[in-house]
Tab-separated table of C-alpha atoms and ligand atoms in Angstrom:
chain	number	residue	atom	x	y	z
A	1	UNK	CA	-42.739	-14.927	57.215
A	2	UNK	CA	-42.173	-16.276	53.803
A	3	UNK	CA	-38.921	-17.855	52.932
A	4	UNK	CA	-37.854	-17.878	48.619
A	5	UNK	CA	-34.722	-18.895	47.352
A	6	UNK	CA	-34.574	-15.445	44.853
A	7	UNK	CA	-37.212	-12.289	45.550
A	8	UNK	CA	-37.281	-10.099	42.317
A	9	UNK	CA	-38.148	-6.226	43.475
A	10	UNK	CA	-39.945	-4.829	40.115
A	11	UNK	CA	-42.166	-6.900	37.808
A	12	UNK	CA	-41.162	-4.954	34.544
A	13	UNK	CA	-39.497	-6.364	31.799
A	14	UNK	CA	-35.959	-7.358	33.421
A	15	UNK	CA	-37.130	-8.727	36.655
A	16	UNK	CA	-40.321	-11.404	34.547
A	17	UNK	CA	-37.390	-12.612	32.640
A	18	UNK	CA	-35.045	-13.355	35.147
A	19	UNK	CA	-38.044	-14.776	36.746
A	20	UNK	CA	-38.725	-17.309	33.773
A	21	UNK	CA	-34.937	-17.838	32.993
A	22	UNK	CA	-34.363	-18.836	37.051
A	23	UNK	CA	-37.335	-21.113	37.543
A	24	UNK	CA	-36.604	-22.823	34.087
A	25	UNK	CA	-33.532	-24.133	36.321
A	26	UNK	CA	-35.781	-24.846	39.475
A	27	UNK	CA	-35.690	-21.884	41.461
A	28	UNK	CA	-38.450	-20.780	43.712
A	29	UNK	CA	-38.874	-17.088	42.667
A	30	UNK	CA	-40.848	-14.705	44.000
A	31	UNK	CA	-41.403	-11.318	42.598
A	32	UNK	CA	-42.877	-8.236	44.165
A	33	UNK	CA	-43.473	-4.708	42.388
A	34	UNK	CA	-45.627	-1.665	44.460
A	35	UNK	CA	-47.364	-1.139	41.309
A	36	UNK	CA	-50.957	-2.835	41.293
A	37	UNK	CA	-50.198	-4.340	37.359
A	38	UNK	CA	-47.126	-6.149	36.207
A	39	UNK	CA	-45.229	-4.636	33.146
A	40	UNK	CA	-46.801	-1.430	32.673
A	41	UNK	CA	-43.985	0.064	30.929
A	42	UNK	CA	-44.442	-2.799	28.515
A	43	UNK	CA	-47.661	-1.582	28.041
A	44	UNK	CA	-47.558	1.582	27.196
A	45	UNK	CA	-43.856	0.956	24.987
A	46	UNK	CA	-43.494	1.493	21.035
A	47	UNK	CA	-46.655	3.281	20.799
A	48	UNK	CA	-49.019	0.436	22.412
A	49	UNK	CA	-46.818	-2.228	20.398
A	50	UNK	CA	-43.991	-2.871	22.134
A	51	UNK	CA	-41.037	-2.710	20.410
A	52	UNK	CA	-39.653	-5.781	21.656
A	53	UNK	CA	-36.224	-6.320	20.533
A	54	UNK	CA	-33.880	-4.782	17.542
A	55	UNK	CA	-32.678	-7.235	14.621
A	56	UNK	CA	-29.349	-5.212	14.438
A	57	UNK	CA	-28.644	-5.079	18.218
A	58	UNK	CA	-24.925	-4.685	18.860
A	59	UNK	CA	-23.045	-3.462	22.097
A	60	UNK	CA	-22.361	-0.274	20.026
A	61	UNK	CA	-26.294	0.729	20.259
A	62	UNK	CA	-25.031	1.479	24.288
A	63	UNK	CA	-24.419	4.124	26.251
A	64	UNK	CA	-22.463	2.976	29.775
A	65	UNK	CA	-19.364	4.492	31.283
A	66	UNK	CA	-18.089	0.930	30.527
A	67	UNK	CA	-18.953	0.218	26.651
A	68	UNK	CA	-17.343	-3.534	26.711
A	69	UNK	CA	-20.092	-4.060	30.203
A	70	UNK	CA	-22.826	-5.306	28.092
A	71	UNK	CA	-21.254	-7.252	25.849
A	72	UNK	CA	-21.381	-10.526	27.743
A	73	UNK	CA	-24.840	-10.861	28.132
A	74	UNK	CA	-26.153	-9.442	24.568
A	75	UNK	CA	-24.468	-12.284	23.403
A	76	UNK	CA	-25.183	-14.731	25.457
A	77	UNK	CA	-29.431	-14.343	25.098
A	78	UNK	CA	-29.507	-12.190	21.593
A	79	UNK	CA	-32.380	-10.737	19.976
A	80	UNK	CA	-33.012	-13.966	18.667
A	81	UNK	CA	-33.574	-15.847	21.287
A	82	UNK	CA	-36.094	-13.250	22.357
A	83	UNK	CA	-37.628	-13.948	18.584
A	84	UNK	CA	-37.825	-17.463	19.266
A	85	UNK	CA	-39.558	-17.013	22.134
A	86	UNK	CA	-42.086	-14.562	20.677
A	87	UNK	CA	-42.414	-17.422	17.485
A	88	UNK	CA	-42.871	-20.511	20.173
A	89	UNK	CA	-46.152	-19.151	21.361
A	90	UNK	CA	-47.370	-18.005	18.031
A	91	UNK	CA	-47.133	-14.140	18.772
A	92	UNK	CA	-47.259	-12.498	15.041
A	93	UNK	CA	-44.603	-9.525	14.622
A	94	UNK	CA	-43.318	-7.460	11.999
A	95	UNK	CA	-39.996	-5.021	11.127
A	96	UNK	CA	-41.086	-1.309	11.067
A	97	UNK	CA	-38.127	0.159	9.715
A	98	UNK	CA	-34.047	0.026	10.810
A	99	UNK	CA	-34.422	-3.723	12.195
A	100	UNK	CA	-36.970	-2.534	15.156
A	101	UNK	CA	-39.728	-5.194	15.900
A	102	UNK	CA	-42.707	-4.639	17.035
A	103	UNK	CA	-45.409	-6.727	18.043
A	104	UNK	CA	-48.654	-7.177	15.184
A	105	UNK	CA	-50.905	-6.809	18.344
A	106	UNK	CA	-51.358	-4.385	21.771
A	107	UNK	CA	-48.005	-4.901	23.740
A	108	UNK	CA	-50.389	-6.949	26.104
A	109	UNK	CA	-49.579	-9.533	23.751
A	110	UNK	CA	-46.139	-9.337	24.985
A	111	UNK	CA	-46.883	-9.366	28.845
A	112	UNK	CA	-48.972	-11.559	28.339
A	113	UNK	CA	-46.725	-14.346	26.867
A	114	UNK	CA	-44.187	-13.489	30.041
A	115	UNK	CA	-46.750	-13.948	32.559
A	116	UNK	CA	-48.205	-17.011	31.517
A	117	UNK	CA	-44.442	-18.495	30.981
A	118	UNK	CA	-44.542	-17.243	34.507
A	119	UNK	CA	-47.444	-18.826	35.740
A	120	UNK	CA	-46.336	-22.340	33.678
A	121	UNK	CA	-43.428	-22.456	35.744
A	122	UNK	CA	-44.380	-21.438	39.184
A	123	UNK	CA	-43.309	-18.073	39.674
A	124	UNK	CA	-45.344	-16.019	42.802
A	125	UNK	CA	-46.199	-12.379	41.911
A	126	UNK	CA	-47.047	-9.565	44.577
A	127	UNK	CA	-48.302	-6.587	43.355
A	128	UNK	CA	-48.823	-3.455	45.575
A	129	UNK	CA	-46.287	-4.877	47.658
A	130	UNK	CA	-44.204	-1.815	49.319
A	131	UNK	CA	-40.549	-2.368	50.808
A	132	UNK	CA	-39.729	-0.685	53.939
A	133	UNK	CA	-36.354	-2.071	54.706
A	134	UNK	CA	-34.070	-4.265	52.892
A	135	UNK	CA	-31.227	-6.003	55.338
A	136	UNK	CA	-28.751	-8.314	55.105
A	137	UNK	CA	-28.377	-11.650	57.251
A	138	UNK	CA	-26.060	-14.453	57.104
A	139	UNK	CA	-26.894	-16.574	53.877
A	140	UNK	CA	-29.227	-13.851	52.628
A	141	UNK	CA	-31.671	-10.817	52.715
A	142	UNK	CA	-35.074	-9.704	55.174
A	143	UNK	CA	-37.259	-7.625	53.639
A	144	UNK	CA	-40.065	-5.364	55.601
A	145	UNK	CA	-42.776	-4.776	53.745
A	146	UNK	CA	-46.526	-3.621	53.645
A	147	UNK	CA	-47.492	-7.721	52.940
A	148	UNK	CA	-44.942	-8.747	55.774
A	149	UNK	CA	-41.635	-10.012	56.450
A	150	UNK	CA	-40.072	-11.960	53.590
A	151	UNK	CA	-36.544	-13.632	53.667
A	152	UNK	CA	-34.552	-15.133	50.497
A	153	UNK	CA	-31.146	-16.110	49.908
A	154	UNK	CA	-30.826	-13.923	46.152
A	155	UNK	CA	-32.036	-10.182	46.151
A	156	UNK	CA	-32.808	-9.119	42.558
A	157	UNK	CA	-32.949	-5.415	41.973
A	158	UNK	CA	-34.909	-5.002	38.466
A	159	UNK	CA	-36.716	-1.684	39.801
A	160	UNK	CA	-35.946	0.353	36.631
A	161	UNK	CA	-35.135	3.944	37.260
A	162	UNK	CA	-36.743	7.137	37.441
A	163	UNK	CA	-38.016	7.683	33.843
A	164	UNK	CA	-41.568	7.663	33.291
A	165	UNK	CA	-42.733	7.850	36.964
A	166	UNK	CA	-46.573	7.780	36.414
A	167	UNK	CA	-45.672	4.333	35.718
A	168	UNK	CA	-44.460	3.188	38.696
A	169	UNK	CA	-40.474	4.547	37.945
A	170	UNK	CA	-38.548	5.474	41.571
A	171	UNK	CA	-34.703	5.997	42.263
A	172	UNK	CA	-35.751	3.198	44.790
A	173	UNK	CA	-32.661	0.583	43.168
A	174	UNK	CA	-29.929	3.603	42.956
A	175	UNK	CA	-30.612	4.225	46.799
A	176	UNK	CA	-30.549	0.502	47.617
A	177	UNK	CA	-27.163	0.396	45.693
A	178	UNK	CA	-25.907	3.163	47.796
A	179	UNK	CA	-27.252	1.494	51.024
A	180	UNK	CA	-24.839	-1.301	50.169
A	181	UNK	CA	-22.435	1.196	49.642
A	182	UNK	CA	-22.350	0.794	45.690
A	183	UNK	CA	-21.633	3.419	43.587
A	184	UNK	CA	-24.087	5.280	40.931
A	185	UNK	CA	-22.940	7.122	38.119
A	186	UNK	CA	-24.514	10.551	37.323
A	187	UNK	CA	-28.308	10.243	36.119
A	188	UNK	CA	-30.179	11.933	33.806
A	189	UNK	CA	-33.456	11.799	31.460
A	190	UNK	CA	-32.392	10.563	27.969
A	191	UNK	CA	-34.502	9.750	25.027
A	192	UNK	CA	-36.387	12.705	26.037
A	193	UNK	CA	-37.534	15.553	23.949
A	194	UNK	CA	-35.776	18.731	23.818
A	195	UNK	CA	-37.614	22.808	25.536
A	196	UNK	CA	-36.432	25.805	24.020
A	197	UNK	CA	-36.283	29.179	25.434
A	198	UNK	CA	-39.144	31.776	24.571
A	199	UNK	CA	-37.052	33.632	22.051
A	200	UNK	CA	-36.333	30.765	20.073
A	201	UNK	CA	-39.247	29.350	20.363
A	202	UNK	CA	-41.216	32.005	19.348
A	203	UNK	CA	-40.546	31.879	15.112
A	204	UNK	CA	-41.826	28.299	15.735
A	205	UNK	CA	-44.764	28.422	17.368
A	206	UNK	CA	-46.868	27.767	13.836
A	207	UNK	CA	-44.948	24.533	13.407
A	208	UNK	CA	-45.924	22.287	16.094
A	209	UNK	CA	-46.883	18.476	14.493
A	210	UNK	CA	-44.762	19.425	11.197
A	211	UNK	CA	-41.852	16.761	10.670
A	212	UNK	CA	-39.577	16.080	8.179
A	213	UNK	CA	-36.496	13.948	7.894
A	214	UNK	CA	-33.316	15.142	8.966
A	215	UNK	CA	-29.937	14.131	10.316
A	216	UNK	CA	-29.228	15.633	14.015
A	217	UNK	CA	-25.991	16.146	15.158
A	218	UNK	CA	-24.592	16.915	18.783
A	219	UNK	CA	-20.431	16.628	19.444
A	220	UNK	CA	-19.316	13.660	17.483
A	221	UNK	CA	-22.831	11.389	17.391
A	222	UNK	CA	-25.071	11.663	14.909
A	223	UNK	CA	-28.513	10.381	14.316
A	224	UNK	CA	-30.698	10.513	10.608
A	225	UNK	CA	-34.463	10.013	11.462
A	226	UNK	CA	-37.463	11.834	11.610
A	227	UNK	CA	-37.994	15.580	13.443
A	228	UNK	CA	-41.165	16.636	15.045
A	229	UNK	CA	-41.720	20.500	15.881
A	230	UNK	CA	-43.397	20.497	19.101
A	231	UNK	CA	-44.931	23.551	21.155
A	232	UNK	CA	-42.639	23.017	23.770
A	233	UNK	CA	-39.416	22.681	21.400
A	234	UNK	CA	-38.440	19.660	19.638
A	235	UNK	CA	-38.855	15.673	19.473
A	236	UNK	CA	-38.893	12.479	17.205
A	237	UNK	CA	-36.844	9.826	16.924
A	238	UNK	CA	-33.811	11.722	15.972
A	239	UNK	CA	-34.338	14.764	18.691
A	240	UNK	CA	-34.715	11.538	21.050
A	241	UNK	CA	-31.618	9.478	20.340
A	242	UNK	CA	-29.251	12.845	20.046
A	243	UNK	CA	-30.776	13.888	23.508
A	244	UNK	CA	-28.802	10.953	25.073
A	245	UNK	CA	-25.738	12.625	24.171
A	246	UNK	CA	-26.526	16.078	24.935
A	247	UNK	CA	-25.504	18.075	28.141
A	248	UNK	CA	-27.172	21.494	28.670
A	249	UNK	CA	-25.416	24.497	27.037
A	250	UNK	CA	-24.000	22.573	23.981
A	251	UNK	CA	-25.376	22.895	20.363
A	252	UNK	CA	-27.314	20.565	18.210
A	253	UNK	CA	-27.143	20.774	14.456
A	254	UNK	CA	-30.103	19.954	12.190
A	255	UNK	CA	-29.222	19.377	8.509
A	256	UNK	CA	-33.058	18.814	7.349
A	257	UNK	CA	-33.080	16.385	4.086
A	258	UNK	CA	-29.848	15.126	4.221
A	259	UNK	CA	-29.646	13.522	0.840
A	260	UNK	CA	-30.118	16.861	-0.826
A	261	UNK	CA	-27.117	19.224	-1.239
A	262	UNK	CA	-29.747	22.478	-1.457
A	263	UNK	CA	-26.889	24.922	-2.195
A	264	UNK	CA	-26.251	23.145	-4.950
A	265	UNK	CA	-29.679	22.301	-6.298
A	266	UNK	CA	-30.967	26.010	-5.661
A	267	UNK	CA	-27.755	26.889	-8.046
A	268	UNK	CA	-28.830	24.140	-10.517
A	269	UNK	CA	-32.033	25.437	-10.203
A	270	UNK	CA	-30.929	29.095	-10.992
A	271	UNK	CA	-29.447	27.956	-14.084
A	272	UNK	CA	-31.591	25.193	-15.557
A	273	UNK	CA	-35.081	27.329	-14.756
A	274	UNK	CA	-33.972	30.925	-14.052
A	275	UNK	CA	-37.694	32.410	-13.831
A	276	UNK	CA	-39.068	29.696	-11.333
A	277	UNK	CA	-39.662	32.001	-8.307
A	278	UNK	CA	-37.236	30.961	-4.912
A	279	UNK	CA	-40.636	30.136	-2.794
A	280	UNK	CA	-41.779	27.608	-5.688
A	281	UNK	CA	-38.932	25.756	-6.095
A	282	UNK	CA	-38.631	25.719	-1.524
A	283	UNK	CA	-42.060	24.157	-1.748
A	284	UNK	CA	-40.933	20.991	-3.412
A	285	UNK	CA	-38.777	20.366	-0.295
A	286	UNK	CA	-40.730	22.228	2.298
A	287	UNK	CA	-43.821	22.002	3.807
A	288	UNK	CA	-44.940	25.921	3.823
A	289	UNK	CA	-45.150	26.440	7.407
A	290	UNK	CA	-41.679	25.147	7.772
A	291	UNK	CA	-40.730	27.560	4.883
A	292	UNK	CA	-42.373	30.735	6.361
A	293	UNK	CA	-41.113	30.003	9.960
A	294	UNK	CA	-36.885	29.496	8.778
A	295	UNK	CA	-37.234	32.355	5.881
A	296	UNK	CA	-39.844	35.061	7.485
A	297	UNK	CA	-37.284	38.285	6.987
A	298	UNK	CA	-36.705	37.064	3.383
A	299	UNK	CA	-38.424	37.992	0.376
A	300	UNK	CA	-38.892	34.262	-1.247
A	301	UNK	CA	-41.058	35.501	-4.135
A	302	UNK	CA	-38.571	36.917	-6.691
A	303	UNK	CA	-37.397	34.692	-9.665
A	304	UNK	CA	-34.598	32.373	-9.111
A	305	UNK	CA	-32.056	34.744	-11.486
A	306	UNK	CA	-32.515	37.704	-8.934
A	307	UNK	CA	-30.830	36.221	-6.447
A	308	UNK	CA	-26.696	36.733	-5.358
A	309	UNK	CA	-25.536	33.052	-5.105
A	310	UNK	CA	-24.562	34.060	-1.251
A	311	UNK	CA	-28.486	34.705	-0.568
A	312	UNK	CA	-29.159	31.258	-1.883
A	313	UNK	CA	-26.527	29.934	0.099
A	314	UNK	CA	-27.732	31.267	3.326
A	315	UNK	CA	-31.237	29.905	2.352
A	316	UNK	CA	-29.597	26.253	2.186
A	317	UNK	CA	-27.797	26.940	5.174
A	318	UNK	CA	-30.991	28.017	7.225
A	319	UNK	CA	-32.062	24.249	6.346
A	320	UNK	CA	-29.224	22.052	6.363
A	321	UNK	CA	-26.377	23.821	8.979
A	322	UNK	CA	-29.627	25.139	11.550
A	323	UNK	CA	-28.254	25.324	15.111
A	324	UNK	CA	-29.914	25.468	18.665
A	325	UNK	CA	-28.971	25.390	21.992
A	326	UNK	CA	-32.100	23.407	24.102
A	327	UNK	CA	-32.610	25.249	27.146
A	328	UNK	CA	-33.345	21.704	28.815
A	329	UNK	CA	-35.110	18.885	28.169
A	330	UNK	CA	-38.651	17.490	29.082
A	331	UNK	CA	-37.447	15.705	31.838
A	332	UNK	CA	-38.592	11.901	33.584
A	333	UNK	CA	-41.757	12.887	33.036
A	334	UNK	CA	-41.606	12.525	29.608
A	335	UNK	CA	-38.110	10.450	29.208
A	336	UNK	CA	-38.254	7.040	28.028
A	337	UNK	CA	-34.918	6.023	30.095
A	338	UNK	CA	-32.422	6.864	32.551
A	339	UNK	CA	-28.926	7.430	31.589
A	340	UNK	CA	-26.515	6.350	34.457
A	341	UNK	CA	-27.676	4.180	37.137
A	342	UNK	CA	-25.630	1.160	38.938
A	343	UNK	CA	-22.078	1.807	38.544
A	344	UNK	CA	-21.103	-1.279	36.051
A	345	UNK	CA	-17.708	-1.363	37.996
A	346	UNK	CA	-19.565	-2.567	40.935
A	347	UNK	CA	-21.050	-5.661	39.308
A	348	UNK	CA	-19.947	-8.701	37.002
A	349	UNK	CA	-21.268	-8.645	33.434
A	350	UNK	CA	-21.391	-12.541	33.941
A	351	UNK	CA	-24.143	-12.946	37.094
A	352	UNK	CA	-25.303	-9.485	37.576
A	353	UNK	CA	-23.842	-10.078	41.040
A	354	UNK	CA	-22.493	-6.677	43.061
A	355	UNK	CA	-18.622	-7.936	43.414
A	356	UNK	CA	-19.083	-6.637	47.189
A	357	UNK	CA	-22.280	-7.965	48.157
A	358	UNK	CA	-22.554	-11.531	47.390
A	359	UNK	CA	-26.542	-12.361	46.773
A	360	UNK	CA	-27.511	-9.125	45.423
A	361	UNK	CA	-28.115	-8.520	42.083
A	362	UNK	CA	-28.697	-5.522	39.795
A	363	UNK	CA	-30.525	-6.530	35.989
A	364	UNK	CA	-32.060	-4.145	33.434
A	365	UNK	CA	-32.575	0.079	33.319
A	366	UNK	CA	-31.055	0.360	37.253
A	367	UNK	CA	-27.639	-0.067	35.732
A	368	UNK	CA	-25.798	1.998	33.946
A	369	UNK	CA	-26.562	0.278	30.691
A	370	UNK	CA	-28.852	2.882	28.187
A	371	UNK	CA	-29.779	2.000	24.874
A	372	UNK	CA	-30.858	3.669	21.457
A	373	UNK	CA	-33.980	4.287	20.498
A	374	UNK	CA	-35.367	0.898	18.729
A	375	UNK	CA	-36.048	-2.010	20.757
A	376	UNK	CA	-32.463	-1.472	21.966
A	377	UNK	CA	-33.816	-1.046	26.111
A	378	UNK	CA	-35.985	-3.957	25.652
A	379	UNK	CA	-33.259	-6.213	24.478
A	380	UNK	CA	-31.031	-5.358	27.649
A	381	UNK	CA	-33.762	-6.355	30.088
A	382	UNK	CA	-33.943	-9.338	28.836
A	383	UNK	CA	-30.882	-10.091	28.316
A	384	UNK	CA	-29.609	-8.684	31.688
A	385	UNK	CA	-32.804	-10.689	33.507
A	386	UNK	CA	-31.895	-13.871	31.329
A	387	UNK	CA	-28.052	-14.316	32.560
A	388	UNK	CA	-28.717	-13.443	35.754
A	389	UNK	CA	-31.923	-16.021	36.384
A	390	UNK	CA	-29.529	-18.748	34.941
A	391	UNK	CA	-26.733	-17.308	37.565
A	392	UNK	CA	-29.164	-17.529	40.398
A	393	UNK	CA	-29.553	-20.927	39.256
A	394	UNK	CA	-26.337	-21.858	39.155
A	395	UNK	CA	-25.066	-20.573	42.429
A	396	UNK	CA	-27.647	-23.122	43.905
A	397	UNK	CA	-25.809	-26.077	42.698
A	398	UNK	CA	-22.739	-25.027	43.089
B	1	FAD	C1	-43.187	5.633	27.032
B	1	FAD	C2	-42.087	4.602	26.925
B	1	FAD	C3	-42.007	3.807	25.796
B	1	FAD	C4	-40.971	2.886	25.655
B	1	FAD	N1	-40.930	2.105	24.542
B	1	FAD	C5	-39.921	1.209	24.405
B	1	FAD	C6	-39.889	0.329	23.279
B	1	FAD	O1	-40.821	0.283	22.454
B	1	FAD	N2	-38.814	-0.504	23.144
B	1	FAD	C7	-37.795	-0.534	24.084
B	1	FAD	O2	-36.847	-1.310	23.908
B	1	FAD	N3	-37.846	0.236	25.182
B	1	FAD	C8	-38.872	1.086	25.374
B	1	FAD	N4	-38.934	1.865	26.497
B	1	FAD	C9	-37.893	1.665	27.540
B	1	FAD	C10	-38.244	0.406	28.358
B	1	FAD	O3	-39.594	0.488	28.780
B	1	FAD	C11	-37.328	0.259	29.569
B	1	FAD	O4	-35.988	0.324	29.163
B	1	FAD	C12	-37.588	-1.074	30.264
B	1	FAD	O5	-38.932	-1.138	30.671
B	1	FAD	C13	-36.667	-1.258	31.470
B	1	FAD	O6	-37.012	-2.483	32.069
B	1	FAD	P1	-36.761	-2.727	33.620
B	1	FAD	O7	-37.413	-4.032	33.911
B	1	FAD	O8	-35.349	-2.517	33.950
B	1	FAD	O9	-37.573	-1.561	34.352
B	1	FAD	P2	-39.184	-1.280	34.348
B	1	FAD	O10	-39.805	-1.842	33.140
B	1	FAD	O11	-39.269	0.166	34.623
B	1	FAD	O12	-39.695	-2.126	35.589
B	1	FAD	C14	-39.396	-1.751	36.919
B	1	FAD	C15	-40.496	-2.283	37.814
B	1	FAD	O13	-40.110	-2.024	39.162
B	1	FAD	C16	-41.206	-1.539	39.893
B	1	FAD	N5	-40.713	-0.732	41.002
B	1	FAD	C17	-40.091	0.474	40.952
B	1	FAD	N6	-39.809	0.893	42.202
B	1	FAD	C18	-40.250	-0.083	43.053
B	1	FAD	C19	-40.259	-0.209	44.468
B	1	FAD	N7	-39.752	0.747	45.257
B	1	FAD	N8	-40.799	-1.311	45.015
B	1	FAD	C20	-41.346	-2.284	44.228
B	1	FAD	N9	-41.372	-2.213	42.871
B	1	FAD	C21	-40.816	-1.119	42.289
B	1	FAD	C22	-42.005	-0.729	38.876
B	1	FAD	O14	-43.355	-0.619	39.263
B	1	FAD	C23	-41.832	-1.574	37.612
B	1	FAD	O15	-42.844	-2.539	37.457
B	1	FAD	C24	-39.974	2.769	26.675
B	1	FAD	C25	-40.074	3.556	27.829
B	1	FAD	C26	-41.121	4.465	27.964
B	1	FAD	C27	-41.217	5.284	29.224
């Protein structure tokens, strides 16, 4: 039997900073994940970059049945700090677009730098370590696992949720919560892309890989970004972020080149070169396939001046007011988070601590804490894992 002062269940990106951030204060730490690598999410995230952090994080970039929940800890470790951290051991990084950083080299680069901090300080890691039960005792926890019996007096739950689950992802924190009699809010895949039904699929199915900027709309949110036709139905990183907000059976509006009032410019164009032919003066907008798919039962090839102005109109309005109703999304399999998780209510947005279970802790994607697209999920592990290691730390002394 092995006896720690704090055991961290998942080494992902929450549960290796709370790591570093408690043994920077002197606390033995001991982390176990059932995966057989450390950080694979970390791996795999911002394309094989890792999109570490977002220059323009704010509490407003979550989504948490308690907005004012994260505050706390985004500002007490900011992206900064995270920045200063990626600067101290030389690790070259550069803006992409919209404040999101990414690392110059492989997101190993990133692990990396938190497992050797890791390693500096002390910290134990188990991999392929499986928990069979999780009890409380006075002053502490027992856990049964496949590596034995392990006891500590802080219980860390940085498990993630159930988003990406080739990666190691498991509702295995949410039932834990419950065990403890915690509530969980509702779940659900977000940053996911969006299916369509056969029908209106079908006028697509020649545009999968086209993309073009748009601004995506769903009930009052709004996101301007890139679209990507898929053969499934639709992604990007404007599909993604709107997909947060959506619930099935409502509507999502595409206005495709925002910046571009196309009613208006096709009756400019009408006027200013009246023999230009409709498909023509599309093209300088449109890729073709995109053109043919939205306009197949209209007859594009006529000269601008033969058109009504209410057939130009509807044109536009194919482009810039186009509405769909998903028929679902893609699901964990293909989700980049989990929206919902760890009721906030139960826990303080100071330690992490559950307010009814004193020594366990809840850090990272497990909570009810989802960010944008952008670095944004990144920056609340670490934050999250940073004030609760220095919690930890502090309830030793006091
Ligand atoms: C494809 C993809 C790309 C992404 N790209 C980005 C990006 O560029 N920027 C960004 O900010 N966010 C990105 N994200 C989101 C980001 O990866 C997560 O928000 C973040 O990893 C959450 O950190 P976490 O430590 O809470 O959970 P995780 O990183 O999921 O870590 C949880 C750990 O717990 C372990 N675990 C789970 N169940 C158990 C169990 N029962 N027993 C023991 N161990 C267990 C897992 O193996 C894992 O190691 C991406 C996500 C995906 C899926």
């Amino acid at each position: 039997m092995s006896n720690n002062h704090a055991v961290i269940i998942g080494a992902g990106a929450a549960g290796l900073m709370c790591a570093i951030s408690a043994a920077e204060s002197g606390v033995d730490v001991l982390v176990i994940d059932h995966a057989n690598k450390a950080g694979k999410k970390i791996l795999i995230s911002g394309g094989g970059r890792c999109n570490f952090t977002n220059m323009y994080t704010e509490p407003s970039n979550y989504l948490s049945q308690n907005p004012h929940f994260c505050k706390s800890a985004l500002k007490r470790y900011t992206q900064w700090d995270f920045i200063a951290e990626v600067d101290r051991v030389g690790l070259p990084w550069h803006e992409k677009k919209l404040g999101q950083l990414f690392s110059d080299n492989k997101s190993q680069a990133i692990l990396d730098m938190l497992l050797n901090r890791c390693d500096e300080l002390g910290v134990t890691i188990r991999l392929n370590c499986t928990m069979e039960t999780v009890s409380q005792q006075e002053n502490g926890f027992i856990l049964n696992t496949n590596q034995g019996v392990i006891e500590c007096h802080a219980l860390v739950v940085a498990s993630g949720a159930m988003s990406f689950p080739t990666m190691g992802a498991t509702d295995f924190g949410h039932k834990l919560a419950k065990k403890f009699g915690l509530n969980i809010t509702e779940t659900r895949p977000g940053l996911v892309p969006f299916t369509l039904d056969a029908r209106d699929l079908a006028p697509l199915k020649n545009l999968s890989g086209v993309a073009i900027d748009a601004m995506v709309s769903c009930r009052d949110m709004s996101f301007r970004e890139n679209i990507l036709f898929t053969h499934k139905g639709l992604s990007g990183p404007a599909i993604l972020q709107i997909s947060s907000y959506w619930k099935p059976g409502q509507s999502v509006t595409v206005c495709m080149l925002p910046d571009i009032d196309l009613a208006q410019f096709f009756k400019d164009a009408q006027q200013n070169q009246p023999n230009k032919q409709l498909n023509t003066v599309l093209r300088q907008h449109f890729p073709e396939r995109l053109i043919e798919a939205f306009c197949q039962d209209f007859d594009l090839s006529k000269p601008l001046q033969q058109y009504k102005h209410k057939d130009l109109t509807s044109i536009a309005e194919r482009f810039q007011n186009w509405q769909f109703i998903p028929s679902g999304t893609e699901g964990y399999k293909k989700a980049e988070v989990t929206l919902g998780g760890v009721d906030t209510d139960e826990v303080s947005s100071k330690t992490f601590e559950a307010k009814s279970v004193k020594g366990l802790y809840f850090i990272g994607e497990v909570l009810d804490v989802t960010g944008h697209l952008g670095g944004f999920n990144f920056q609340w592990a670490w934050a999250s894992g940073h004030c609760c290691g220095k919690a930890i730390a502090d309830s030793m002394t006091a």
